[in-house]
Amino acid sequence: MIHLRFCASHTLTSQLIRWQAGTSMPFTPSHVEAVTVDGNDYIGAHIEDGVRMRPVGYDVDTLMTLADGSKADRIVSLPCPDEQEAAFYTFVHGKVGTPYDPKAILGFEIEGHWHDVGHLICSAFMAQGLRMASYFRWPLTKPFHHISPDLLFAILSTHVEIPH
């Protein structure tokens, strides 16, 4: 099983990403990261320091609170064969230390094909990991750096139920 965490915080960067993305249910995510196999950490790309492992709960104080009182934080579990799980987690662990790609974020806000090769944003990182693990049967019709957390959330809702 591959576990991804989608969330939204009240930071300015999160607000801009969500504004660009529009509406999703149960909320519009501004970040996505992998839950490690042992469930103790998340592996994701952040603007401050690129791809890193962070302990579960590292950002609890910044998460948005939804109208029902819950936090804007959802784990999406993706059933898959053991080989796909292993390939995904091998890929994401291998990217720890990769720099962040702030140009790709600008590419969402300003129409263009902005991207630094060898750098990652969170959603491109997770989409690429899923593709490398053959979770997506065919290549996606957008470059990875143009896949927002919201778009990945929507894509995965065609594979598994995301309650809202």
PDB file of C-alpha atoms in Angstrom:
ATOM      1  CA  MET A   1       0.000   0.000   0.000  1.00  0.00           C
ATOM      2  CA  ILE A   2       1.224   3.513  -0.812  1.00  0.00           C
ATOM      3  CA  HIS A   3       0.038   6.236   1.556  1.00  0.00           C
ATOM      4  CA  LEU A   4      -0.001   9.901   0.533  1.00  0.00           C
ATOM      5  CA  ARG A   5      -0.859  12.796   2.810  1.00  0.00           C
ATOM      6  CA  PHE A   6      -2.700  15.792   1.338  1.00  0.00           C
ATOM      7  CA  CYS A   7      -2.997  18.916   3.478  1.00  0.00           C
ATOM      8  CA  ALA A   8      -3.522  22.682   3.494  1.00  0.00           C
ATOM      9  CA  SER A   9      -2.136  25.242   5.872  1.00  0.00           C
ATOM     10  CA  HIS A  10      -2.893  28.879   6.535  1.00  0.00           C
ATOM     11  CA  THR A  11       0.511  30.096   5.243  1.00  0.00           C
ATOM     12  CA  LEU A  12       0.688  32.600   2.393  1.00  0.00           C
ATOM     13  CA  THR A  13       2.227  30.047   0.013  1.00  0.00           C
ATOM     14  CA  SER A  14      -0.572  27.586   0.779  1.00  0.00           C
ATOM     15  CA  GLN A  15      -3.208  30.268   0.229  1.00  0.00           C
ATOM     16  CA  LEU A  16      -1.735  31.175  -3.179  1.00  0.00           C
ATOM     17  CA  ILE A  17      -1.564  27.541  -4.298  1.00  0.00           C
ATOM     18  CA  ARG A  18      -5.174  26.952  -3.207  1.00  0.00           C
ATOM     19  CA  TRP A  19      -6.361  30.195  -4.848  1.00  0.00           C
ATOM     20  CA  GLN A  20      -4.853  29.110  -8.161  1.00  0.00           C
ATOM     21  CA  ALA A  21      -6.305  25.591  -7.893  1.00  0.00           C
ATOM     22  CA  GLY A  22      -9.909  26.486  -7.104  1.00  0.00           C
ATOM     23  CA  THR A  23     -12.330  24.308  -5.190  1.00  0.00           C
ATOM     24  CA  SER A  24     -11.935  20.646  -4.249  1.00  0.00           C
ATOM     25  CA  MET A  25     -13.690  18.458  -1.719  1.00  0.00           C
ATOM     26  CA  PRO A  26     -13.272  17.941   1.182  1.00  0.00           C
ATOM     27  CA  PHE A  27     -10.730  20.806   0.866  1.00  0.00           C
ATOM     28  CA  THR A  28      -8.268  22.123  -1.707  1.00  0.00           C
ATOM     29  CA  PRO A  29      -4.852  20.719  -0.806  1.00  0.00           C
ATOM     30  CA  SER A  30      -1.741  22.845  -1.169  1.00  0.00           C
ATOM     31  CA  HIS A  31       0.760  20.134  -0.261  1.00  0.00           C
ATOM     32  CA  VAL A  32       1.220  16.381  -0.709  1.00  0.00           C
ATOM     33  CA  GLU A  33       3.845  14.038   0.698  1.00  0.00           C
ATOM     34  CA  ALA A  34       4.442  10.322   1.226  1.00  0.00           C
ATOM     35  CA  VAL A  35       3.828   8.620   4.542  1.00  0.00           C
ATOM     36  CA  THR A  36       6.798   6.335   5.271  1.00  0.00           C
ATOM     37  CA  VAL A  37       6.132   2.603   5.456  1.00  0.00           C
ATOM     38  CA  ASP A  38       6.546   2.631   9.258  1.00  0.00           C
ATOM     39  CA  GLY A  39       4.118   5.578   9.524  1.00  0.00           C
ATOM     40  CA  ASN A  40       6.495   7.676  11.637  1.00  0.00           C
ATOM     41  CA  ASP A  41       7.558  10.239   9.041  1.00  0.00           C
ATOM     42  CA  TYR A  42       6.539  12.089   5.906  1.00  0.00           C
ATOM     43  CA  ILE A  43       8.797  12.529   2.882  1.00  0.00           C
ATOM     44  CA  GLY A  44       8.012  15.630   0.871  1.00  0.00           C
ATOM     45  CA  ALA A  45       9.367  18.696  -0.914  1.00  0.00           C
ATOM     46  CA  HIS A  46       9.155  22.046   0.865  1.00  0.00           C
ATOM     47  CA  ILE A  47      10.252  25.460  -0.354  1.00  0.00           C
ATOM     48  CA  GLU A  48      12.409  26.000   2.752  1.00  0.00           C
ATOM     49  CA  ASP A  49      14.725  23.001   2.385  1.00  0.00           C
ATOM     50  CA  GLY A  50      13.729  20.753  -0.533  1.00  0.00           C
ATOM     51  CA  VAL A  51      12.997  17.043  -0.177  1.00  0.00           C
ATOM     52  CA  ARG A  52      13.316  15.875   3.425  1.00  0.00           C
ATOM     53  CA  MET A  53      11.903  13.392   5.910  1.00  0.00           C
ATOM     54  CA  ARG A  54       9.900  15.098   8.633  1.00  0.00           C
ATOM     55  CA  PRO A  55       8.258  13.520  11.697  1.00  0.00           C
ATOM     56  CA  VAL A  56       4.491  13.058  11.682  1.00  0.00           C
ATOM     57  CA  GLY A  57       2.983  16.124  13.350  1.00  0.00           C
ATOM     58  CA  TYR A  58       5.714  18.546  12.256  1.00  0.00           C
ATOM     59  CA  ASP A  59       3.175  21.018  10.854  1.00  0.00           C
ATOM     60  CA  VAL A  60       0.111  20.464  13.059  1.00  0.00           C
ATOM     61  CA  ASP A  61       0.104  24.112  14.202  1.00  0.00           C
ATOM     62  CA  THR A  62      -0.073  25.475  10.654  1.00  0.00           C
ATOM     63  CA  LEU A  63      -2.888  23.271   9.280  1.00  0.00           C
ATOM     64  CA  MET A  64      -6.183  24.902   8.393  1.00  0.00           C
ATOM     65  CA  THR A  65      -9.225  23.971  10.440  1.00  0.00           C
ATOM     66  CA  LEU A  66     -12.229  23.031   8.309  1.00  0.00           C
ATOM     67  CA  ALA A  67     -15.832  24.057   8.973  1.00  0.00           C
ATOM     68  CA  ASP A  68     -16.552  20.709  10.677  1.00  0.00           C
ATOM     69  CA  GLY A  69     -13.659  21.287  13.116  1.00  0.00           C
ATOM     70  CA  SER A  70     -11.306  18.742  11.510  1.00  0.00           C
ATOM     71  CA  LYS A  71      -7.881  19.659  10.167  1.00  0.00           C
ATOM     72  CA  ALA A  72      -7.210  19.984   6.427  1.00  0.00           C
ATOM     73  CA  ASP A  73      -5.166  16.785   6.458  1.00  0.00           C
ATOM     74  CA  ARG A  74      -6.099  13.535   4.685  1.00  0.00           C
ATOM     75  CA  ILE A  75      -4.252  10.286   4.106  1.00  0.00           C
ATOM     76  CA  VAL A  76      -5.040   8.701   0.737  1.00  0.00           C
ATOM     77  CA  SER A  77      -4.175   5.001   0.681  1.00  0.00           C
ATOM     78  CA  LEU A  78      -3.424   3.473  -2.702  1.00  0.00           C
ATOM     79  CA  PRO A  79      -3.692  -0.318  -2.897  1.00  0.00           C
ATOM     80  CA  CYS A  80      -0.983  -1.806  -5.079  1.00  0.00           C
ATOM     81  CA  PRO A  81       1.204  -4.895  -5.445  1.00  0.00           C
ATOM     82  CA  ASP A  82       4.267  -5.141  -3.210  1.00  0.00           C
ATOM     83  CA  GLU A  83       6.547  -4.452  -6.188  1.00  0.00           C
ATOM     84  CA  GLN A  84       4.863  -1.097  -6.870  1.00  0.00           C
ATOM     85  CA  GLU A  85       5.024  -0.134  -3.209  1.00  0.00           C
ATOM     86  CA  ALA A  86       8.722  -1.009  -3.068  1.00  0.00           C
ATOM     87  CA  ALA A  87       9.464   0.904  -6.290  1.00  0.00           C
ATOM     88  CA  PHE A  88       7.600   3.983  -5.037  1.00  0.00           C
ATOM     89  CA  TYR A  89       9.334   4.077  -1.661  1.00  0.00           C
ATOM     90  CA  THR A  90      12.750   3.359  -3.191  1.00  0.00           C
ATOM     91  CA  PHE A  91      12.208   6.317  -5.515  1.00  0.00           C
ATOM     92  CA  VAL A  92      11.042   8.777  -2.829  1.00  0.00           C
ATOM     93  CA  HIS A  93      13.791   7.818  -0.375  1.00  0.00           C
ATOM     94  CA  GLY A  94      16.326   8.258  -3.178  1.00  0.00           C
ATOM     95  CA  LYS A  95      15.211  11.860  -3.747  1.00  0.00           C
ATOM     96  CA  VAL A  96      15.884  13.054  -0.163  1.00  0.00           C
ATOM     97  CA  GLY A  97      18.203  16.047  -0.496  1.00  0.00           C
ATOM     98  CA  THR A  98      16.832  17.175  -3.877  1.00  0.00           C
ATOM     99  CA  PRO A  99      16.376  20.977  -4.032  1.00  0.00           C
ATOM    100  CA  TYR A 100      12.954  22.616  -4.275  1.00  0.00           C
ATOM    101  CA  ASP A 101      11.692  24.047  -7.590  1.00  0.00           C
ATOM    102  CA  PRO A 102      10.268  27.531  -6.865  1.00  0.00           C
ATOM    103  CA  LYS A 103      10.079  28.314 -10.604  1.00  0.00           C
ATOM    104  CA  ALA A 104       7.453  25.565 -11.006  1.00  0.00           C
ATOM    105  CA  ILE A 105       5.242  27.317  -8.440  1.00  0.00           C
ATOM    106  CA  LEU A 106       5.552  30.545 -10.446  1.00  0.00           C
ATOM    107  CA  GLY A 107       4.547  28.518 -13.514  1.00  0.00           C
ATOM    108  CA  PHE A 108       1.181  27.843 -11.835  1.00  0.00           C
ATOM    109  CA  GLU A 109       0.610  31.540 -11.130  1.00  0.00           C
ATOM    110  CA  ILE A 110       2.059  32.948 -14.359  1.00  0.00           C
ATOM    111  CA  GLU A 111       1.222  30.994 -17.476  1.00  0.00           C
ATOM    112  CA  GLY A 112       4.427  29.413 -18.653  1.00  0.00           C
ATOM    113  CA  HIS A 113       6.642  26.379 -18.680  1.00  0.00           C
ATOM    114  CA  TRP A 114       8.831  27.375 -15.749  1.00  0.00           C
ATOM    115  CA  HIS A 115      10.903  24.664 -14.096  1.00  0.00           C
ATOM    116  CA  ASP A 116      14.432  23.951 -12.854  1.00  0.00           C
ATOM    117  CA  VAL A 117      15.580  20.530 -14.055  1.00  0.00           C
ATOM    118  CA  GLY A 118      16.674  18.360 -11.136  1.00  0.00           C
ATOM    119  CA  HIS A 119      14.489  20.292  -8.657  1.00  0.00           C
ATOM    120  CA  LEU A 120      11.090  19.193  -7.331  1.00  0.00           C
ATOM    121  CA  ILE A 121       7.824  20.507  -5.968  1.00  0.00           C
ATOM    122  CA  CYS A 122       5.727  18.265  -3.735  1.00  0.00           C
ATOM    123  CA  SER A 123       3.100  17.221  -6.251  1.00  0.00           C
ATOM    124  CA  ALA A 124       5.571  16.674  -9.104  1.00  0.00           C
ATOM    125  CA  PHE A 125       7.626  14.536  -6.714  1.00  0.00           C
ATOM    126  CA  MET A 126       4.666  12.330  -5.743  1.00  0.00           C
ATOM    127  CA  ALA A 127       3.312  12.091  -9.312  1.00  0.00           C
ATOM    128  CA  GLN A 128       6.751  11.101 -10.585  1.00  0.00           C
ATOM    129  CA  GLY A 129       7.081   8.507  -7.816  1.00  0.00           C
ATOM    130  CA  LEU A 130       3.724   6.990  -8.729  1.00  0.00           C
ATOM    131  CA  ARG A 131       4.677   6.911 -12.406  1.00  0.00           C
ATOM    132  CA  MET A 132       8.099   5.376 -11.660  1.00  0.00           C
ATOM    133  CA  ALA A 133       6.303   2.658  -9.672  1.00  0.00           C
ATOM    134  CA  SER A 134       3.930   2.080 -12.623  1.00  0.00           C
ATOM    135  CA  TYR A 135       0.947   3.071 -10.471  1.00  0.00           C
ATOM    136  CA  PHE A 136      -0.167   5.203 -13.415  1.00  0.00           C
ATOM    137  CA  ARG A 137      -0.413   2.780 -16.300  1.00  0.00           C
ATOM    138  CA  TRP A 138       0.329   5.411 -18.953  1.00  0.00           C
ATOM    139  CA  PRO A 139       2.316   8.652 -18.989  1.00  0.00           C
ATOM    140  CA  LEU A 140       0.329  11.605 -17.707  1.00  0.00           C
ATOM    141  CA  THR A 141      -0.756  14.287 -20.182  1.00  0.00           C
ATOM    142  CA  LYS A 142       0.921  17.069 -18.177  1.00  0.00           C
ATOM    143  CA  PRO A 143       4.560  17.472 -17.231  1.00  0.00           C
ATOM    144  CA  PHE A 144       5.100  16.561 -13.587  1.00  0.00           C
ATOM    145  CA  HIS A 145       5.995  20.151 -12.647  1.00  0.00           C
ATOM    146  CA  HIS A 146       2.560  21.293 -13.875  1.00  0.00           C
ATOM    147  CA  ILE A 147       0.693  18.870 -11.604  1.00  0.00           C
ATOM    148  CA  SER A 148      -0.584  20.689  -8.524  1.00  0.00           C
ATOM    149  CA  PRO A 149      -1.540  18.982  -5.259  1.00  0.00           C
ATOM    150  CA  ASP A 150      -5.167  19.636  -6.202  1.00  0.00           C
ATOM    151  CA  LEU A 151      -4.800  18.007  -9.618  1.00  0.00           C
ATOM    152  CA  LEU A 152      -3.066  14.950  -8.138  1.00  0.00           C
ATOM    153  CA  PHE A 153      -5.857  14.727  -5.537  1.00  0.00           C
ATOM    154  CA  ALA A 154      -8.414  14.721  -8.382  1.00  0.00           C
ATOM    155  CA  ILE A 155      -6.459  12.167 -10.433  1.00  0.00           C
ATOM    156  CA  LEU A 156      -6.254   9.808  -7.465  1.00  0.00           C
ATOM    157  CA  SER A 157      -9.991  10.176  -6.803  1.00  0.00           C
ATOM    158  CA  THR A 158     -10.447   8.162 -10.021  1.00  0.00           C
ATOM    159  CA  HIS A 159      -8.432   5.323  -8.446  1.00  0.00           C
ATOM    160  CA  VAL A 160      -9.688   5.288  -4.827  1.00  0.00           C
ATOM    161  CA  GLU A 161     -12.537   6.843  -2.902  1.00  0.00           C
ATOM    162  CA  ILE A 162     -11.658  10.095  -1.152  1.00  0.00           C
ATOM    163  CA  PRO A 163     -14.487  10.776   1.303  1.00  0.00           C
ATOM    164  CA  HIS A 164     -15.961  14.278   1.349  1.00  0.00           C
TER     165      HIS A 164
END
